[in-house]
Amino acid sequence: MFVIKCPYCGERDQTEFSCHGESHIARPENPNEVNDKEWGEYLFFRSNPKGIHYERWTHDHGCRQWFNVKRHTVTDKIIQTYTMGESKPEDNNV
Amino acid sequence: MKYSLLNLVRNSFSYHENWQEAWSSPELKKEYDIIIVGGGGHGLGTAYYLAKEFGLKNIAVLEKGWIGGGNTGRNTTIIRSNYLWDESAALYNHAVNLWEGLSSELNYNVMFSQRGLFHLAHTVHDMQEITRRGYSNHLNGIDAEILDKEQVLKKIPYINGDGRYPIMGALLQRRGGTARHDAVAWGYARAAENLGVDIIQNCEVKGINITNGTVTGLETTRGSVKAKKVGLVPAGHSSVLANMAGFHLPINSVPLQALVSEPIKPILDCVIMSNAVHVYVSQSDKGEIVVGAGSDAYNSYSQRGSFDMIEHIMGPLVELFPIFSRLKMLRQWGGIVDVTPDRSPIIGKTPVENLFINCGWGTGGFKATPGSAHTFAETVATGEPSKMAAPFSIDRHYSGALVDEAAAAAVAH
Ligand SMILES: Cc1cc2nc3c(=O)[nH]c(=O)nc-3n(C[C@H](O)[C@H](O)[C@H](O)COP(=O)(O)OP(=O)(O)OC[C@H]3O[C@@H](n4cnc5c(N)ncnc54)[C@H](O)[C@@H]3O)c2cc1C
Ligand SMILES: [Zn+2]
């Protein structure tokens, strides 16, 4: 079980949060202009790395805010948490 | 050596010390016609059917650890075929048909036990769901009985029908049940080796060699090997293998865990599932109560589930079976399952020529092992998706023709 540092509330138990999958996936600006392949990639295809993963969490039983987590998927170690809208941190300091 | 009563007697004269090994440990050759990556039940079964049904030779199965050490040896062994949609019904029922003859086909006791499987309904919505699914099963020739509360309580007298999760009825598939998971891997391995398949353990695939869009071989921890065709069956590591070949999959890998209790005398002679409260439980032939938990919501390759999931499963289990409250749980473990958006598998071609994939079985692929292996063998042998595999292509995620068992049946297993 993780201890997650909510950027707004500080460290809390994982059971207060839910995970919503990979972050930094941009919705195509003009959905009508992309083809089926591009739209399918956007909707369903994920990087699912064995290594550093950037993901979205919400603090459901706290401030109810969305934020990002940078985590290693083998050790489950949380490397960093940061707010929505901040740009993706580098893949360093594992 | 064939396993038979005669050979059992014969070997007793040498105190059972001269049984031949069930499979050997050959060296990796320089080249194969077909290489299957992943020595779980699906991969070993694929190799077996390629040799048996398609008469193909020069086949190897490469496994990074030991055979059956992945999800095949980590699951709660529930088998059923009462899926909602025609495409899944065909595939999973093909598997049940093969399960019924598997022990004699492989000359290996996989302990397939059709003890019957109950899907409990606790609400009006649950009743509507099982009724709809039961009728759809009837249309697909799959056995399904819709039971009322009284019938459920008669069959399982000590279940708590009036507790926090009152029981209104159940969907019963009598042909469903369990099997011995390790024996499935071992039985396919032994039978495949008898047909000339090389089973190479402790051999991790580290790279996939591709020339002009066609697969030519693999880089492994035991050196390079050439191959005319490659079938990837790596379950939780599907995205890792796909990355080596330069494509992405619509898959997330997440932990799923299970627990067993201390062994007790026979008390539960069927499989019980409740989708609403997410309980699935059966009793192994050793007497342990086998309990499957939920999958974690985050991606992980850690091969262990999170702690709070144990409470999530134990709460409702004890509510349904108050008699289990004093059981001691002995062991807990996790596996990494490859989950697709529609909870249906991916079987077929990849963007790379002669490279095929069979994955995405997620939390519920053990039951499909023989059917999946059989239909994937046909796909690899002919080079085109078999009729049964065709609806499960990667391309359905572009066309939108999902086989949506997740939303439709809300079933984990
Ligand atoms: C706790 C739990 C409970 C479950 N309960 C059920 C259930 O009740 N009923 C049901 O139907 N299903 C259940 N499942 C799902 C089921 O276990 C799987 O869908 C099924 O076993 C997958 O079989 P497989 O042969 O594809 O995968 P695996 O048995 O995982 O085989 C894949 C193999 O590929 C190997 N591999 C990976 N990468 C490489 C590489 N680079 N090189 C070489 N080898 C590699 C792995 O080591 C592994 O042995 C459960 C799963 C879990 C974890
Ligand atoms: Zn917060």
XYZ file of N, CA and C in Angstrom, chain B residues 121-272:
456
model
N -26.959 -13.375 -7.370
C -27.638 -12.102 -7.639
C -28.185 -11.566 -6.323
N -27.848 -10.298 -6.022
C -28.263 -9.703 -4.743
C -29.297 -8.604 -4.905
N -29.487 -8.142 -6.128
C -30.381 -7.011 -6.345
C -31.258 -7.298 -7.565
N -32.253 -6.459 -7.779
C -33.100 -6.610 -8.962
C -32.243 -6.478 -10.219
N -31.306 -5.536 -10.167
C -30.438 -5.358 -11.327
C -29.625 -6.624 -11.611
N -29.078 -7.227 -10.524
C -28.323 -8.477 -10.691
C -29.200 -9.544 -11.331
N -30.460 -9.638 -10.872
C -31.375 -10.650 -11.405
C -31.582 -10.419 -12.905
N -31.741 -9.142 -13.274
C -31.930 -8.834 -14.701
C -30.686 -9.203 -15.499
N -29.529 -8.934 -14.910
C -28.273 -9.230 -15.621
C -28.126 -10.735 -15.832
N -28.346 -11.532 -14.763
C -28.143 -12.983 -14.946
C -29.218 -13.578 -15.853
N -30.402 -13.001 -15.829
C -31.465 -13.522 -16.694
C -31.120 -13.247 -18.158
N -30.691 -12.015 -18.413
C -30.308 -11.661 -19.789
C -29.172 -12.550 -20.266
N -28.184 -12.724 -19.391
C -27.014 -13.509 -19.789
C -27.405 -14.979 -19.942
N -28.234 -15.479 -19.022
C -28.685 -16.873 -19.116
C -29.391 -17.135 -20.436
N -30.284 -16.215 -20.839
C -31.001 -16.395 -22.115
C -30.031 -16.336 -23.293
N -29.074 -15.421 -23.199
C -28.114 -15.327 -24.301
C -27.270 -16.605 -24.356
N -26.946 -17.175 -23.194
C -26.224 -18.461 -23.148
C -27.041 -19.554 -23.826
N -28.360 -19.593 -23.536
C -29.207 -20.619 -24.163
C -29.134 -20.524 -25.686
N -29.162 -19.280 -26.185
C -29.113 -19.098 -27.641
C -27.787 -19.610 -28.214
N -26.740 -19.581 -27.383
C -25.435 -20.042 -27.848
C -25.147 -21.489 -27.467
N -26.170 -22.182 -26.980
C -25.982 -23.597 -26.644
C -25.133 -23.822 -25.409
N -25.106 -22.827 -24.516
C -24.317 -22.952 -23.285
C -25.269 -23.202 -22.123
N -24.932 -24.169 -21.272
C -25.865 -24.516 -20.187
C -25.937 -23.391 -19.163
N -27.146 -23.010 -18.819
C -27.374 -21.940 -17.852
C -28.719 -22.184 -17.187
N -28.716 -22.178 -15.854
C -29.979 -22.321 -15.117
C -30.146 -21.106 -14.228
N -31.327 -20.509 -14.294
C -31.593 -19.346 -13.456
C -32.324 -19.837 -12.211
N -31.678 -19.701 -11.056
C -32.223 -20.244 -9.822
C -32.814 -19.133 -8.958
N -33.831 -19.490 -8.150
C -34.332 -18.517 -7.178
C -33.618 -18.726 -5.834
N -33.965 -17.876 -4.883
C -33.268 -17.886 -3.595
C -33.323 -19.269 -2.916
N -34.536 -19.844 -2.912
C -34.711 -21.138 -2.236
C -33.775 -22.208 -2.808
N -33.681 -22.214 -4.132
C -32.824 -23.219 -4.781
C -31.349 -23.014 -4.423
N -30.957 -21.741 -4.290
C -29.561 -21.460 -3.923
C -29.296 -21.932 -2.502
N -30.204 -21.607 -1.588
C -29.991 -21.959 -0.181
C -30.016 -23.468 0.027
N -30.789 -24.152 -0.802
C -30.846 -25.606 -0.692
C -29.490 -26.215 -1.065
N -28.875 -25.650 -2.085
C -27.595 -26.183 -2.565
C -26.444 -25.776 -1.647
N -26.516 -24.542 -1.101
C -25.427 -24.037 -0.242
C -26.052 -23.609 1.084
N -26.326 -24.569 1.977
C -27.164 -24.289 3.145
C -26.586 -23.245 4.101
N -25.254 -23.143 4.195
C -24.691 -22.240 5.207
C -24.353 -20.861 4.654
N -24.821 -20.562 3.421
C -24.602 -19.206 2.922
C -25.636 -18.291 3.581
N -25.241 -17.073 3.846
C -26.126 -16.137 4.538
C -27.021 -15.425 3.508
N -28.259 -15.902 3.397
C -29.159 -15.380 2.374
C -29.863 -14.091 2.753
N -29.790 -13.694 4.011
C -30.548 -12.519 4.467
C -29.669 -11.474 5.129
N -28.395 -11.494 4.835
C -27.484 -10.553 5.492
C -27.433 -9.228 4.779
N -26.279 -8.636 4.858
C -26.092 -7.329 4.239
C -26.227 -7.424 2.721
N -25.880 -8.589 2.175
C -26.011 -8.812 0.730
C -27.019 -9.920 0.489
N -28.309 -9.618 0.631
C -29.337 -10.660 0.524
C -29.259 -11.364 -0.823
N -29.553 -12.656 -0.834
C -29.469 -13.409 -2.072
C -30.849 -13.523 -2.708
N -30.961 -13.094 -3.958
C -32.247 -13.181 -4.660
C -32.282 -14.364 -5.614
N -31.128 -14.797 -6.072
C -31.079 -15.915 -7.009
C -29.660 -16.127 -7.475
N -29.516 -16.945 -8.490
C -28.171 -17.201 -9.028
C -28.279 -17.758 -10.433
N -27.211 -17.569 -11.198
C -27.079 -18.205 -12.508
C -26.128 -19.381 -12.314
N -26.607 -20.574 -12.648
C -25.791 -21.775 -12.436
C -25.318 -22.329 -13.765
N -24.012 -22.519 -13.892
C -23.490 -23.293 -15.024
C -22.903 -24.589 -14.464
N -23.608 -25.696 -14.699
C -23.152 -26.973 -14.148
C -21.874 -27.466 -14.798
N -21.630 -27.068 -16.044
C -20.396 -27.519 -16.711
C -19.175 -26.737 -16.251
N -19.381 -25.681 -15.474
C -18.250 -24.902 -14.961
C -17.606 -25.597 -13.775
N -16.451 -25.104 -13.351
C -15.783 -25.703 -12.203
C -14.355 -25.229 -12.062
N -13.450 -26.144 -11.755
C -12.045 -25.803 -11.524
C -11.138 -26.874 -12.144
N -9.841 -26.588 -12.187
C -8.844 -27.578 -12.617
C -7.560 -27.291 -11.862
N -6.641 -28.229 -11.891
C -5.348 -28.044 -11.228
C -4.445 -27.225 -12.143
N -4.159 -25.962 -11.751
C -3.476 -25.068 -12.690
C -2.081 -25.539 -13.124
N -1.246 -25.957 -12.153
C 0.109 -26.399 -12.521
C 0.055 -27.570 -13.498
N -0.889 -28.470 -13.239
C -0.978 -29.673 -14.067
C -1.279 -29.320 -15.520
N -1.937 -28.197 -15.742
C -2.251 -27.790 -17.114
C -0.950 -27.433 -17.848
N -0.090 -26.658 -17.162
C 1.207 -26.318 -17.772
C 2.047 -27.586 -17.945
N 2.120 -28.388 -16.915
C 2.968 -29.592 -16.957
C 2.452 -30.594 -17.997
N 1.153 -30.764 -18.040
C 0.562 -31.723 -18.985
C 0.809 -31.318 -20.433
N 0.613 -30.026 -20.734
C 0.869 -29.557 -22.102
C 2.358 -29.657 -22.421
N 3.224 -29.333 -21.436
C 4.671 -29.370 -21.677
C 5.098 -30.798 -22.007
N 4.638 -31.740 -21.215
C 5.041 -33.131 -21.419
C 4.533 -33.645 -22.763
N 3.265 -33.330 -23.067
C 2.690 -33.811 -24.325
C 3.351 -33.130 -25.520
N 3.696 -31.840 -25.371
C 4.349 -31.128 -26.480
C 5.740 -31.702 -26.706
N 6.463 -31.955 -25.616
C 7.812 -32.496 -25.793
C 7.775 -33.876 -26.456
N 6.767 -34.661 -26.114
C 6.618 -35.967 -26.767
C 6.453 -35.833 -28.274
N 5.958 -34.677 -28.717
C 5.794 -34.451 -30.152
C 6.986 -33.680 -30.734
N 8.044 -33.539 -29.943
C 9.280 -32.953 -30.469
C 9.491 -31.481 -30.180
N 8.637 -30.855 -29.375
C 8.800 -29.423 -29.065
C 9.910 -29.249 -28.027
N 10.799 -28.266 -28.237
C 11.833 -27.923 -27.245
C 11.250 -26.938 -26.240
N 11.316 -27.290 -24.968
C 10.852 -26.371 -23.932
C 12.068 -25.835 -23.199
N 12.319 -24.529 -23.394
C 13.547 -23.924 -22.879
C 13.173 -22.986 -21.734
N 13.526 -23.382 -20.516
C 13.232 -22.535 -19.358
C 14.427 -21.633 -19.068
N 14.233 -20.671 -18.174
C 15.286 -19.696 -17.838
C 15.872 -19.058 -19.088
N 15.019 -18.700 -20.008
C 15.454 -18.099 -21.270
C 14.553 -16.898 -21.556
N 15.072 -15.717 -21.217
C 14.254 -14.513 -21.366
C 14.497 -13.870 -22.730
N 13.430 -13.521 -23.396
C 13.556 -12.805 -24.665
C 13.823 -11.335 -24.363
N 14.918 -10.812 -24.929
C 15.340 -9.438 -24.658
C 15.184 -8.530 -25.863
N 15.044 -9.136 -27.044
C 14.913 -8.318 -28.247
C 14.275 -9.115 -29.364
N 13.620 -8.406 -30.277
C 12.981 -9.072 -31.416
C 13.617 -8.517 -32.683
N 14.215 -9.399 -33.473
C 14.888 -8.950 -34.700
C 13.903 -8.908 -35.862
N 13.906 -7.755 -36.538
C 12.959 -7.534 -37.630
C 13.735 -7.001 -38.830
N 13.505 -7.610 -39.991
C 14.124 -7.103 -41.223
C 13.025 -6.818 -42.232
N 12.997 -5.631 -42.769
C 11.970 -5.206 -43.731
C 10.554 -5.545 -43.258
N 10.293 -5.282 -41.982
C 8.939 -5.491 -41.463
C 8.585 -6.930 -41.186
N 9.558 -7.843 -41.301
C 9.283 -9.257 -41.028
C 10.170 -9.743 -39.891
N 9.602 -10.520 -38.987
C 10.393 -11.023 -37.866
C 11.376 -12.079 -38.387
N 12.613 -12.017 -37.870
C 13.621 -12.990 -38.322
C 14.211 -13.792 -37.178
N 14.042 -13.316 -35.953
C 14.610 -14.051 -34.828
C 14.501 -13.263 -33.540
N 15.128 -13.823 -32.492
C 15.024 -13.232 -31.166
C 16.396 -13.153 -30.512
N 16.566 -12.149 -29.651
C 17.733 -12.082 -28.780
C 17.282 -12.557 -27.406
N 18.009 -13.526 -26.837
C 17.596 -14.056 -25.540
C 18.784 -14.089 -24.590
N 18.507 -14.381 -23.330
C 19.585 -14.498 -22.346
C 20.419 -15.749 -22.604
N 19.982 -16.601 -23.519
C 20.786 -17.759 -23.926
C 21.305 -17.598 -25.358
N 21.364 -16.381 -25.825
C 21.919 -16.110 -27.143
C 20.872 -15.816 -28.198
N 21.343 -15.618 -29.432
C 20.425 -15.284 -30.534
C 19.846 -16.552 -31.116
N 18.655 -16.433 -31.639
C 18.017 -17.575 -32.277
C 17.190 -17.064 -33.452
N 17.259 -17.806 -34.558
C 16.473 -17.418 -35.730
C 15.119 -18.101 -35.686
N 14.117 -17.455 -36.294
C 12.789 -18.065 -36.338
C 12.052 -17.596 -37.570
N 11.275 -18.516 -38.176
C 10.464 -18.116 -39.331
C 9.178 -17.445 -38.873
N 8.628 -17.967 -37.759
C 7.418 -17.361 -37.186
C 7.592 -17.284 -35.679
N 7.017 -16.230 -35.076
C 7.077 -16.083 -33.619
C 5.680 -15.786 -33.098
N 5.299 -16.481 -32.038
C 4.023 -16.209 -31.354
C 4.310 -15.694 -29.957
N 3.825 -14.496 -29.639
C 4.033 -13.919 -28.309
C 2.851 -14.271 -27.415
N 3.127 -14.923 -26.277
C 2.063 -15.261 -25.321
C 2.552 -14.929 -23.912
N 2.903 -13.650 -23.662
C 3.605 -13.310 -22.420
C 2.731 -12.687 -21.329
N 1.395 -12.738 -21.476
C 0.457 -12.249 -20.452
C 0.865 -10.862 -19.925
N 1.180 -10.757 -18.620
C 1.454 -9.451 -18.000
C 2.534 -8.637 -18.697
N 3.438 -9.315 -19.411
C 4.534 -8.609 -20.074
C 4.280 -8.337 -21.556
N 3.037 -8.374 -21.983
C 2.724 -8.198 -23.409
C 3.223 -6.868 -23.958
N 3.004 -5.787 -23.188
C 3.437 -4.473 -23.684
C 4.949 -4.408 -23.794
N 5.652 -5.091 -22.885
C 7.118 -5.092 -22.907
C 7.601 -5.755 -24.199
N 6.992 -6.898 -24.550
C 7.386 -7.598 -25.785
C 6.975 -6.792 -27.027
N 5.780 -6.195 -26.987
C 5.318 -5.400 -28.129
C 6.270 -4.231 -28.368
N 6.719 -3.602 -27.270
C 7.682 -2.499 -27.392
C 8.941 -2.936 -28.109
N 9.411 -4.167 -27.817
C 10.627 -4.674 -28.482
C 10.414 -4.758 -29.991
N 9.156 -4.998 -30.382
C 8.868 -5.120 -31.817
C 8.387 -3.796 -32.399
N 8.366 -2.747 -31.578
C 8.071 -1.412 -32.076
C 6.608 -1.064 -32.235
N 5.719 -1.744 -31.502
C 4.319 -1.306 -31.543
C 3.728 -1.252 -30.140
N 2.585 -0.579 -30.033
C 1.908 -0.420 -28.749
C 0.690 -1.319 -28.684
N 0.219 -1.566 -27.471
C -1.002 -2.362 -27.289
C -2.004 -1.583 -26.439
N -3.288 -1.893 -26.602
C -4.303 -1.259 -25.752
C -4.406 -2.002 -24.422
N -3.300 -2.043 -23.690
C -3.235 -2.894 -22.496
C -2.622 -2.138 -21.338
N -3.162 -2.380 -20.131
C -2.515 -1.958 -18.899
C -2.239 -3.195 -18.065
N -1.053 -3.261 -17.470
C -0.687 -4.402 -16.631
C -0.893 -4.027 -15.168
N -1.712 -4.799 -14.479
C -2.039 -4.482 -13.080
C -1.918 -5.741 -12.209
N -1.679 -5.561 -10.904
C -1.613 -6.726 -10.016
C -3.012 -7.266 -9.701
N -3.073 -8.584 -9.614
C -4.285 -9.262 -9.149
C -3.834 -10.297 -8.138
N -4.526 -10.382 -7.003
C -4.046 -11.293 -5.969
C -5.089 -12.291 -5.519
N -4.617 -13.331 -4.846
C -5.494 -14.374 -4.318
C -4.944 -14.850 -2.977
N -5.782 -15.547 -2.231
C -5.398 -16.052 -0.914
C -5.967 -17.454 -0.723
N -5.293 -18.259 0.095
C -5.894 -19.533 0.510
C -5.830 -19.674 2.018
N -6.826 -20.402 2.540
C -6.898 -20.632 3.977
C -6.158 -21.914 4.331
N -6.075 -22.186 5.601
C -5.630 -23.495 6.070
C -6.600 -24.539 5.504
N -6.132 -25.778 5.282
C -7.041 -26.798 4.748
C -8.069 -27.243 5.785
N -9.287 -27.381 5.339
C -10.344 -27.866 6.241
C -11.111 -28.981 5.528
N -11.988 -29.660 6.266
C -12.762 -30.736 5.662
C -13.676 -30.169 4.573
N -14.149 -31.028 3.656
C -14.998 -30.519 2.569
C -16.212 -29.758 3.095
N -16.372 -28.536 2.583
C -17.520 -27.727 3.016
C -18.183 -27.049 1.818
N -17.408 -26.810 0.748
C -17.929 -26.066 -0.394
C -17.693 -26.906 -1.648
N -18.766 -27.466 -2.219
C -18.573 -28.400 -3.339
C -18.920 -27.772 -4.680
N -18.863 -26.430 -4.738
C -19.137 -25.745 -6.005
C -18.319 -24.446 -5.999
N -18.402 -23.694 -7.082
C -17.715 -22.401 -7.130
C -18.772 -21.316 -6.932
N -18.471 -20.340 -6.076
C -19.400 -19.234 -5.834
C -18.769 -17.942 -6.320
